[in-house]
XYZ file of C-alpha atoms in Angstrom:
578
model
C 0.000 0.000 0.000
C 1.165 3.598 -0.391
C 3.294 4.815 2.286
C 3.295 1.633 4.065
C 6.518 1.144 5.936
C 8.616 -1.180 3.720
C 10.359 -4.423 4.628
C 13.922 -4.399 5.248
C 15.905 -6.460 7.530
C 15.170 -6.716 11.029
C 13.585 -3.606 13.496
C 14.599 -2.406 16.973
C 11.647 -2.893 18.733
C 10.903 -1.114 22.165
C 9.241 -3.176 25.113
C 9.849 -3.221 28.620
C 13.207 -0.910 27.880
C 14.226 -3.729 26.139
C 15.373 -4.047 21.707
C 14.135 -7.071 20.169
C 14.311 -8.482 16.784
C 10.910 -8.001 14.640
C 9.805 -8.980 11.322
C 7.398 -6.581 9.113
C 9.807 -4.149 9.840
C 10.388 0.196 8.209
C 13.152 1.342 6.514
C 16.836 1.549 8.947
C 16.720 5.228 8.501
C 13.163 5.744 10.290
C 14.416 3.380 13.260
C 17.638 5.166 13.750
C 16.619 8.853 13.405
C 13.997 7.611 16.199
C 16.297 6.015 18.248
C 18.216 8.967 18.226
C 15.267 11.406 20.095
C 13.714 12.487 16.797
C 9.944 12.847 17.002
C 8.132 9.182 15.641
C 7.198 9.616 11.949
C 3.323 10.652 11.201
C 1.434 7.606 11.026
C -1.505 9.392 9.057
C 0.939 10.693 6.351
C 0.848 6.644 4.905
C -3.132 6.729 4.786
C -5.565 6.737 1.730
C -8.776 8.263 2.157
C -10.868 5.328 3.469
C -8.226 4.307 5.418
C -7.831 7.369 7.049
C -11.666 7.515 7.685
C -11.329 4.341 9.498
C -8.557 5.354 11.697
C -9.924 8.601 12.961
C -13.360 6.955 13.930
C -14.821 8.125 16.964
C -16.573 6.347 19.818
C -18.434 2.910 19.527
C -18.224 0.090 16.869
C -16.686 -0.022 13.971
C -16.587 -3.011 11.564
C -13.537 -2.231 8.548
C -14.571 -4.745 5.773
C -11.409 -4.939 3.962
C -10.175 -6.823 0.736
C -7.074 -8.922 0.185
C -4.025 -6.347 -0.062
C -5.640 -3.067 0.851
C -3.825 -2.508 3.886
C -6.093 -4.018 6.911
C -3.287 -4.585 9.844
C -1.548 -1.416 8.728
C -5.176 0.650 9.155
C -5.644 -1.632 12.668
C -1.954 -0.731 13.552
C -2.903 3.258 12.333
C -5.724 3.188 14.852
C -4.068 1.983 18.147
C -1.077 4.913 17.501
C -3.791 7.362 16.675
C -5.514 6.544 19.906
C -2.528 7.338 21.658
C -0.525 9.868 20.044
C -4.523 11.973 19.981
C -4.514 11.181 23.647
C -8.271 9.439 23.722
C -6.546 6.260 25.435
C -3.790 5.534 27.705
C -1.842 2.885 25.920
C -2.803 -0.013 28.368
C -6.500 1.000 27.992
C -6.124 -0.063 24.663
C -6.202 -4.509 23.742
C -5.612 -5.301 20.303
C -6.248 -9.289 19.362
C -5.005 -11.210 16.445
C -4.963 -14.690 15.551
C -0.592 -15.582 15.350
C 2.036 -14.879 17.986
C 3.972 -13.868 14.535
C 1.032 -10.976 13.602
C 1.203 -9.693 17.315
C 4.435 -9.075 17.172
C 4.707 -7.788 13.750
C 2.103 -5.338 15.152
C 3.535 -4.209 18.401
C 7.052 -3.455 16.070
C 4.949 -1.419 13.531
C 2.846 0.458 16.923
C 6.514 0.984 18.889
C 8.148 2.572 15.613
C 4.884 5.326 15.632
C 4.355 6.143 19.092
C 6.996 8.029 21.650
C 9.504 6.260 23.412
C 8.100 4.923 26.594
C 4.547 5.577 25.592
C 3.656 1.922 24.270
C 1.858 -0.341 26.664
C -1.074 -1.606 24.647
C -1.811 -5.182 25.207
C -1.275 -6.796 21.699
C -1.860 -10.919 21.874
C -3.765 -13.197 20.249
C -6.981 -14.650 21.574
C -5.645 -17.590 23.431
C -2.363 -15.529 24.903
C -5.302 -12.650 26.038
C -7.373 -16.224 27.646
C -4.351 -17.333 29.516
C -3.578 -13.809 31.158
C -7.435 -13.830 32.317
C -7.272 -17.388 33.577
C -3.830 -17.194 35.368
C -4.995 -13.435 37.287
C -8.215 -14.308 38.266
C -7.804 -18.007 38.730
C -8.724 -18.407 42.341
C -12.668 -16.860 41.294
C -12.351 -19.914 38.700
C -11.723 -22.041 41.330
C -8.175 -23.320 39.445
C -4.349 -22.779 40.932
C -2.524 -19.993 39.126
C 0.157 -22.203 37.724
C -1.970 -23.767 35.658
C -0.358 -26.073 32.554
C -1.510 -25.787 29.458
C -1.912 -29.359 27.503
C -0.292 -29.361 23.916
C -2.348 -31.946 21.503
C 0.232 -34.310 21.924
C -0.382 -34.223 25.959
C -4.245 -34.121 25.544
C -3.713 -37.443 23.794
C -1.831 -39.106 26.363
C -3.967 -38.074 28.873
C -6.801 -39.780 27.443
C -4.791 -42.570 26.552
C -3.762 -42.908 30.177
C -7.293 -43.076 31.164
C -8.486 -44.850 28.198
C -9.604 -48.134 30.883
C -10.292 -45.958 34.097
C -8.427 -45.534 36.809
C -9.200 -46.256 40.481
C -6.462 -43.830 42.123
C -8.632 -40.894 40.745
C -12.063 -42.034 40.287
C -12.459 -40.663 36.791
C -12.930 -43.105 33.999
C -13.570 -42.436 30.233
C -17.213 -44.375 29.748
C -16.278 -45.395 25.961
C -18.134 -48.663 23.966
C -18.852 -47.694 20.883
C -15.949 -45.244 20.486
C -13.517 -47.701 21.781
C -13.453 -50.647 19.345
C -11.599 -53.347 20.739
C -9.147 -54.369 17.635
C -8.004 -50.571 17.722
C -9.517 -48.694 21.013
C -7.241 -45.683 20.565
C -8.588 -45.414 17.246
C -11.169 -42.456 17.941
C -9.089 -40.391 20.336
C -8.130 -37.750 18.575
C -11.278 -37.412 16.842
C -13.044 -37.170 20.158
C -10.700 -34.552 21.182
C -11.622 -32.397 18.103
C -14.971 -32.736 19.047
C -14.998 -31.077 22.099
C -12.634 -28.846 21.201
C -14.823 -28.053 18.263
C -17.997 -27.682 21.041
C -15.728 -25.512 23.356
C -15.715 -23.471 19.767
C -19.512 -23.318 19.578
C -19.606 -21.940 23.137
C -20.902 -25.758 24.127
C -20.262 -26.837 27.858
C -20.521 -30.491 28.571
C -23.325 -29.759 30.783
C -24.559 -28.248 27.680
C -23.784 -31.674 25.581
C -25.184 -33.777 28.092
C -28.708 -31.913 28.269
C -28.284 -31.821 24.371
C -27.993 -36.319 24.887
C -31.539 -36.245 27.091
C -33.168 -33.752 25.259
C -32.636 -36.720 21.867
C -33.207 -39.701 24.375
C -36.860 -38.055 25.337
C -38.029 -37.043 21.685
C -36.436 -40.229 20.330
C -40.066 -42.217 21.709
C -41.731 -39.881 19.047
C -39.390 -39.711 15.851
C -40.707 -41.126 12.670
C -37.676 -43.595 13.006
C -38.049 -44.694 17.120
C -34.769 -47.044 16.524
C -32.638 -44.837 14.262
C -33.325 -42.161 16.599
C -32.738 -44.022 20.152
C -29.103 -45.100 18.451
C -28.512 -41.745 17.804
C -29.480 -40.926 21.242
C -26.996 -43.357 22.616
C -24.182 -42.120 20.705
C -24.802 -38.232 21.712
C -25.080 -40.362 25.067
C -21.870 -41.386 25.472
C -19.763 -38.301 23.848
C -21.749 -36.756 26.374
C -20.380 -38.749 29.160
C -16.991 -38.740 27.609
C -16.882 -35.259 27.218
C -17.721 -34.449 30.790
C -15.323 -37.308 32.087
C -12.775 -35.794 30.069
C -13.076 -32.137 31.549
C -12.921 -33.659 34.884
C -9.980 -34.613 34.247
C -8.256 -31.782 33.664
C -9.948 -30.533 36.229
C -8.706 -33.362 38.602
C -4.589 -32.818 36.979
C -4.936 -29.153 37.319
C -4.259 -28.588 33.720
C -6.516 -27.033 30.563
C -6.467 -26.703 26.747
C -6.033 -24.553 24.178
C -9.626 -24.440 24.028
C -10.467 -23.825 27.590
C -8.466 -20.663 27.679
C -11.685 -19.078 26.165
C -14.231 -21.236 27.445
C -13.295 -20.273 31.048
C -12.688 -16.393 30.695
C -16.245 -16.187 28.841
C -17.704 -18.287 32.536
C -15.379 -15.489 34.058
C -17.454 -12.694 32.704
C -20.598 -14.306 32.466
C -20.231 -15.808 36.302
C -18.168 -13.102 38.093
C -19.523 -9.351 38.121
C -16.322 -7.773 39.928
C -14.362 -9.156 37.662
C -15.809 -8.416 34.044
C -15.997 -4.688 35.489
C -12.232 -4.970 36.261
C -11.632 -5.827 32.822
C -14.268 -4.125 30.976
C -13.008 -0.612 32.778
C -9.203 -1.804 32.150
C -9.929 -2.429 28.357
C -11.454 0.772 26.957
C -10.801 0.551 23.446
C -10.616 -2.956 21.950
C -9.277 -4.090 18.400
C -9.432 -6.581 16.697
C -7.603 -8.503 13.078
C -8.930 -11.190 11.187
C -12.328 -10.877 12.424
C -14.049 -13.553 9.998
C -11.794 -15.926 11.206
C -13.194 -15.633 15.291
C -15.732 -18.449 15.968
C -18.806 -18.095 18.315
C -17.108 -18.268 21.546
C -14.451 -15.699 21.232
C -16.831 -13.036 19.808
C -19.189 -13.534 22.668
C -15.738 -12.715 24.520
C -15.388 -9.627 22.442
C -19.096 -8.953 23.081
C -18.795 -9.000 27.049
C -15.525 -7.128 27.386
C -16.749 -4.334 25.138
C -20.239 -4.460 27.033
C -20.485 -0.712 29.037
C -18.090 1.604 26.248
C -18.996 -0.698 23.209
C -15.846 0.839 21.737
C -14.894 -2.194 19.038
C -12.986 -2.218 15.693
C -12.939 -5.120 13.902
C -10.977 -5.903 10.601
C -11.972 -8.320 8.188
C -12.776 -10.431 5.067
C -15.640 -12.841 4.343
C -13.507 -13.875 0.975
C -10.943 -14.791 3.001
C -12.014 -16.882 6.240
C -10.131 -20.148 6.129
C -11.275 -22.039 9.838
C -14.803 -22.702 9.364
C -13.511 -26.411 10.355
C -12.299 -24.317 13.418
C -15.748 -22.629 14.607
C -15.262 -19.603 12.633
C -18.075 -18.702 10.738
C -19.851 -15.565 8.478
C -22.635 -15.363 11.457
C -20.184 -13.177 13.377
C -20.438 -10.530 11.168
C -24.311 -10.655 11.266
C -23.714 -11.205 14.770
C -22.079 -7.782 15.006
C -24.326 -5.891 13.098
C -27.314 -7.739 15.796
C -25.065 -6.817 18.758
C -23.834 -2.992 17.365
C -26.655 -1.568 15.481
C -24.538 1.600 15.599
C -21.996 0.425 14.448
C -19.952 2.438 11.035
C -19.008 0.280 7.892
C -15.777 1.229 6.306
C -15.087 -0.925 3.281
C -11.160 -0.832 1.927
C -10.810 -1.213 -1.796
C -7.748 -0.273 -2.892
C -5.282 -2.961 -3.595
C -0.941 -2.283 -3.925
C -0.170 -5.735 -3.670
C -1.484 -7.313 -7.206
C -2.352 -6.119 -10.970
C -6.353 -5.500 -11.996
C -6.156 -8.353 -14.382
C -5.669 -10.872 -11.211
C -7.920 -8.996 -9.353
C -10.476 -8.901 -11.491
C -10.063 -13.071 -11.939
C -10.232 -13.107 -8.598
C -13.427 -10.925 -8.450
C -15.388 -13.102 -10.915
C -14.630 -16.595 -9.283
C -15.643 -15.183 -5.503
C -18.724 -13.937 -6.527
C -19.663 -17.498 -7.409
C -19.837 -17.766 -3.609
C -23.404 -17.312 -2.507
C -22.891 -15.907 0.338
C -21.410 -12.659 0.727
C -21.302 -9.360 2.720
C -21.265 -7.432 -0.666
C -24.954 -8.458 -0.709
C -25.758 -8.216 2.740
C -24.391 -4.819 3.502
C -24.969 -3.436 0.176
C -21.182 -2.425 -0.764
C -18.992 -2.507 -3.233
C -16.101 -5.082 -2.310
C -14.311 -4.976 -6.168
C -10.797 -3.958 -5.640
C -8.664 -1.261 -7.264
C -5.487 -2.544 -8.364
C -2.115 -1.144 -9.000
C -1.652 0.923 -12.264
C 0.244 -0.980 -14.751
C 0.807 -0.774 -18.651
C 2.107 -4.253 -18.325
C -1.442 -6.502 -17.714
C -1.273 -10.273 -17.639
C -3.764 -12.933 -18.616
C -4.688 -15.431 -15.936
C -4.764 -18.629 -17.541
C -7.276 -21.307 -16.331
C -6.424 -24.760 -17.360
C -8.572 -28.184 -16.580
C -6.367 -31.548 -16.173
C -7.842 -35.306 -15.461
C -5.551 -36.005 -12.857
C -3.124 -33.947 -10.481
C -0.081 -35.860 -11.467
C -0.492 -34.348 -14.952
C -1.382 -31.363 -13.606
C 1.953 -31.072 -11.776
C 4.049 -32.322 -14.556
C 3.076 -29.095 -17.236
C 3.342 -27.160 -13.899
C 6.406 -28.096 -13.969
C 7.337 -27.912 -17.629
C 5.939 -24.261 -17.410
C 8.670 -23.194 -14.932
C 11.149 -25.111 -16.490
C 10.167 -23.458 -20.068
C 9.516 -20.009 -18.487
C 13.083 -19.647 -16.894
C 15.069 -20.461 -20.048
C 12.773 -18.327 -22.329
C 12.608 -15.313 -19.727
C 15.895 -15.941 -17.873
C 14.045 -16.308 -14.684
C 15.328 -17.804 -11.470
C 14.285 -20.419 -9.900
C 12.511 -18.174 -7.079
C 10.580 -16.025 -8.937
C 7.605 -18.821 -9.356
C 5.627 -19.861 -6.668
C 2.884 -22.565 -6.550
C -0.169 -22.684 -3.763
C -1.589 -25.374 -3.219
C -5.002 -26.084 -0.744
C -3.411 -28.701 1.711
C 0.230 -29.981 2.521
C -0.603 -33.400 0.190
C -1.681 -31.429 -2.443
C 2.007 -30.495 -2.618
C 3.296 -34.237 -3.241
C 2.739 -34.635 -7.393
C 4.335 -31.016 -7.767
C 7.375 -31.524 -5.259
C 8.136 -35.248 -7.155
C 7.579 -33.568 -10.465
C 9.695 -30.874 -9.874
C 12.247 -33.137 -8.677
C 11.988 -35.172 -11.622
C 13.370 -32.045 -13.681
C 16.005 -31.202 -10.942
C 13.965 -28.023 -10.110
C 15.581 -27.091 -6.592
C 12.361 -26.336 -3.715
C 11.680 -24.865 -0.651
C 8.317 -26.257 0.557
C 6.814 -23.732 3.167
C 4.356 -25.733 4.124
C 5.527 -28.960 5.709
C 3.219 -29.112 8.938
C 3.896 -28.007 12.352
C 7.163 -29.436 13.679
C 6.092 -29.954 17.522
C 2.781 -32.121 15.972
C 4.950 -34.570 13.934
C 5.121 -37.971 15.283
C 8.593 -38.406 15.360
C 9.333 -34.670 17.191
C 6.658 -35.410 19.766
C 8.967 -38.979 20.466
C 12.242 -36.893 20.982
C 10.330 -34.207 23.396
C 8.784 -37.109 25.339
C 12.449 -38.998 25.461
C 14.038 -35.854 27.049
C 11.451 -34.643 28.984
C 11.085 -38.466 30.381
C 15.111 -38.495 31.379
C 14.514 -34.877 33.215
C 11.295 -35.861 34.934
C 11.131 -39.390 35.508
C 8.223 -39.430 37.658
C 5.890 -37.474 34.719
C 4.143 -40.898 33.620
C 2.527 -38.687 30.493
C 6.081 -38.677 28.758
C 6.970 -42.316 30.030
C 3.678 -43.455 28.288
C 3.987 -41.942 24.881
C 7.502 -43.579 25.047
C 6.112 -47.014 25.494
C 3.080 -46.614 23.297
C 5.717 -45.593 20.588
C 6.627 -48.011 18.116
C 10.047 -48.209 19.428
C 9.325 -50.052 22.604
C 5.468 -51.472 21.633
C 4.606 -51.855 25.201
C 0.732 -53.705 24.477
C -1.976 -51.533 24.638
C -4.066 -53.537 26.731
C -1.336 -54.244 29.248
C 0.001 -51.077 29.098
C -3.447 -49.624 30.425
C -3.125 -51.791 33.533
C -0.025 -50.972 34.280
C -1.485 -47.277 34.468
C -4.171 -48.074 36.187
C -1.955 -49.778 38.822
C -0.050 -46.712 39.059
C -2.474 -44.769 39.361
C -4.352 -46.701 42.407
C -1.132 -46.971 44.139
C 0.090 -43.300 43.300
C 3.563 -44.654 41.490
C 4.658 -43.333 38.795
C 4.540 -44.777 35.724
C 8.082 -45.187 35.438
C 7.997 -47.356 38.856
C 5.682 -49.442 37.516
C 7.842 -51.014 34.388
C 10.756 -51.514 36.894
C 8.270 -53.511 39.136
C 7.077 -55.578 35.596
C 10.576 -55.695 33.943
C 11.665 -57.534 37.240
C 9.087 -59.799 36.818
C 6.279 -58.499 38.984
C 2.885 -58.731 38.395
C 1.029 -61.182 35.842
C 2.057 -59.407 32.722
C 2.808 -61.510 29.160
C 6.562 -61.208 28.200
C 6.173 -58.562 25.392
C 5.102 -56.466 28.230
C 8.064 -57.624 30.631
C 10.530 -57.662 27.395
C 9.520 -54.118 26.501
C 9.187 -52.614 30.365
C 13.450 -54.231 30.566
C 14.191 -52.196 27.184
C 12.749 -48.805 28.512
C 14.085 -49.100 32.017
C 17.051 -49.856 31.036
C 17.319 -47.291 28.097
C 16.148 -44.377 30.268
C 18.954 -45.619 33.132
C 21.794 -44.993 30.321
C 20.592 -41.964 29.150
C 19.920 -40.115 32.669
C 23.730 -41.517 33.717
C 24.822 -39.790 29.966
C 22.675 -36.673 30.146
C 25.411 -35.924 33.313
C 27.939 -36.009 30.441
C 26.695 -34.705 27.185
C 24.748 -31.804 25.996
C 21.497 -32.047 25.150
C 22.187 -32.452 21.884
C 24.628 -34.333 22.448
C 22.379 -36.866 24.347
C 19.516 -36.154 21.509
C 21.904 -37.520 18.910
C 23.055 -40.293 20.763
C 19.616 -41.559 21.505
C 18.522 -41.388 17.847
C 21.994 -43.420 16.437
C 21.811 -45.595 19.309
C 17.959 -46.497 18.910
C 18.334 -46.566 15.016
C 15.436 -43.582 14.356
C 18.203 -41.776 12.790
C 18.843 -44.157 9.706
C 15.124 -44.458 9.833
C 14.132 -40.970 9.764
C 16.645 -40.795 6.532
C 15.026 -43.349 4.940
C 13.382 -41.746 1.296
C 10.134 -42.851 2.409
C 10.461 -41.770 5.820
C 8.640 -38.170 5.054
């Protein structure tokens, strides 16, 4: 956009008296003449016209509909220095949300370049960093210690996992049939997980789920289909139970999820008057990016912080909302316009980032979509591209398979750079999922075309990463069982399911550790079947080496040694291993 601070390099960045490294960073010359006492550039100076209208708003709502390119975090970035440096807010009166650790900061380098030195102290987090502060600091009206641990997905797995049969010690069992099939009974655990993460989404309780299970059971007596609709009863039945068995669990460890970081600052407000004043009168001005991308529970967050001053901005996008799977969904922004009558529309239009001819593709294949806020709010959402003499055609070509797809993708580049002396990273491909990637990476590779695949999942989730954070964090804590299980669930020590959930359960009654346990079976204890004994006698004796060695080596050290010593290393290298 015009005016926007251009990417260069790294910024200082100024928090807590402290520099820090940024991305999304202005020129050196603007951070040094700063630095140096000069007054912060004019923010306003970088505006268009409808940008500009949207920064100076007043008081109350404010709902920025704004196209891919035209400038929306820069405009959201505008406002919170424009509240300051115009003196309407204190900067801690202001709490600006976005959706990535990596956009908050981006955002609090861009605010810190604008405002005075010293004058920066707006809350800038994303939803789930803003739902941890307001768990940890009112924690004991939640009823929950403030050194509460939040579960990864990895940990929410084991958890369940550990509990998969019961266990006496705590009194909490997981009631699964149906959803625990004997040949495979982990098979539906981390599609259970996603369920209630996804009801946590939809502002669903389990109390909530289980009245939804009796509310089927009682009109199932009267549905054209009694028995299709008393099975479906059961099922709602048991997810249900599971569900509520599940968040007494965490409950019972002292731990939540990603999911409950919301769930319990919304029963804050809702529950606790004292509190939601404290906050509301603490938050005067609130912002927030990526607003088609919120689902139901954290705009009824946005809804109760705002409630008294009902000062919101919110940027977004209905053409660009990618986590419906997630919750997120168009109602919001009808939701708004229920909750904020008031509320002013400022659409952005004008586009620095691509030429009209894309744009205008782009324009034609959206509008397929039948559901849009061009229709709803009566505006005008085609964007204004950047002038150019130059225009290109956007070519739309139809294949019967992706492989062949990939290959003339790949011919293309290959022709393209010889005929146009191009390099190599001048073309880009997007693709709609990591797999999709696979026919265009092997093609590509076929013709020696060197890659860099962005896209390749995130690292602490893969399999083999979660293994190597479970082996170290099982040689520093020996008595967290959650670690020692994943370790003998793995396929490197294929401890039996079945046996390995009584050896947690006997654990668990008896308060050991998990870790106990196998020494008590790999001695022979207990009436456990030798791939059970064989397996406990690997582990024990594989975490005794490496806690004698990790008073040796660095950690890296003692990483590298476990994956040559336990072969994962050749395996990981393996061609097929990916």
């Amino acid at each position: 956009m015009a005016g926007e601070p251009r990417v260069r390099g790294g910024t200082l960045s100024r928090t807590d008296g402290l520099f820090r490294l940024c991305a999304e960073t202005p020129p050196l010359s603007e951070q040094l003449s700063f630095l140096l006492g000069e007054e912060p550039p004019d923010i306003l100076r970088t505006l268009t016209d409808e940008q500009r209208r949207a920064v100076e708003h007043g008081e109350g709502p404010l709902l920025i509909v704004a196209g891919a390119g035209t400038g929306k975090t820069h405009v959201l970035t505008a406002r919170i220095v424009h509240l300051i440096t115009a003196k309407r807010a204190k900067p801690h009166e202001i709490l600006a949300v976005t959706f990535t650790e990596k956009a908050a900061a981006a955002m609090q380098a861009r605010v810190d370049l604008y405002t005075p030195m010293g004058l920066n102290d707006a809350v800038i987090t994303t939803f789930h960093g803003l739902g941890d502060q307001i768990v940890r600091e009112f924690a004991l009206e939640l009823g929950r210690s403030g050194e509460l641990r939040v579960l990864s997905q990895a940990e929410q797995t084991i958890l369940v996992r550990e509990h998969l049969y019961g266990c006496a010690q705590c009194g909490i069992g997981l009631p699964l049939r149906r959803y625990r099939p004997a040949g495979d009974p982990l098979q539906y655990v981390r599609a259970l997980l996603d369920l209630f993460g996804r009801a946590r989404d939809e502002d669903v309780s389990a109390e909530d789920y289980v009245e939804h299970a009796r509310a089927l059971r009682a009109a199932s007596g009267t549905a054209t289909d009694p028995a299709a609709a008393a099975d479906e009863a059961e099922s709602q039945e048991e997810l249900a139970a599971v569900y509520a068995a599940y968040t007494a669990l965490k409950e019972r460890h002292g731990v939540v999820d990603f999911g409950d970081q919301i769930a319990l600052s919304l029963r804050l407000l809702r529950e606790r008057p004292a509190a939601a004043r404290r906050l509301q009168n603490r938050y005067r001005y609130v912002l927030v990016d990526e607003f088609q991308d919120t689902n139901d529970s954290q705009f009824k967050l946005l809804r109760l912080l705002v409630d008294p001053h009902r000062n919101i901005t919110v940027v977004g996008d209905d053409d660009q909302s990618i986590f419906a799977w997630r919750g997120a969904t168009l109602a919001n922004f009808d939701a708004f316009g229920e909750g904020f009558p008031e509320r002013t529309v400022v659409t952005l239009v004008e586009n620095r980032r691509s030429r009209q001819g894309i744009l205008d593709a782009a324009y034609r294949l959206i509008q397929k979509n039948p559901d849009r806020l061009e229709a709803r709010l009566g505006i005008d959402k085609r964007l204004r591209g950047r002038p150019s003499g130059d225009e290109l055609e956007v070519d739309h070509l139809q294949f019967t398979s992706s492989a062949l797809e990939a290959e003339e993708v790949a011919e293309r580049i290959a022709r393209e750079r010889l005929a146009r002396r191009r390099r190599y990273g001048d073309f880009a491909i997007l693709v709609r999922n990591n797999a999709d990637a696979t026919p265009f990476l092997n093609a590509l590779a076929k013709r020696r075309i060197p890659t860099h695949f962005s896209g390749g999942g995130q690292l602490y989730e893969r399999d083999e990463i979660r293994l190597l954070i479970s082996f170290l964090s099982a040689v520093a804590l020996p008595t967290d069982s959650r670690h020692v299980y994943h370790l003998a669930v793995s396929s490197l020590y294929g401890f039996p399911p079945g046996e390995l959930a009584r050896a947690t359960e006997s654990g668990g009654r008896r308060q050991k550790p998990l870790r106990d346990v196998f020494e008590e079976i790999a001695r022979g204890e207990g009436s456990y079947g030798g791939a059970a004994r064989a397996a406990a006698q690997t582990l024990v004796a594989d975490l005794a080496y490496y806690e004698q060695r990790a008073a040796e080596l660095t950690t890296a050290e003692l990483l590298y040694d476990f994956l040559d010593r336990s072969k994962l290393l050749a395996r990981y290298l393996e061609p097929d291993s990916a």
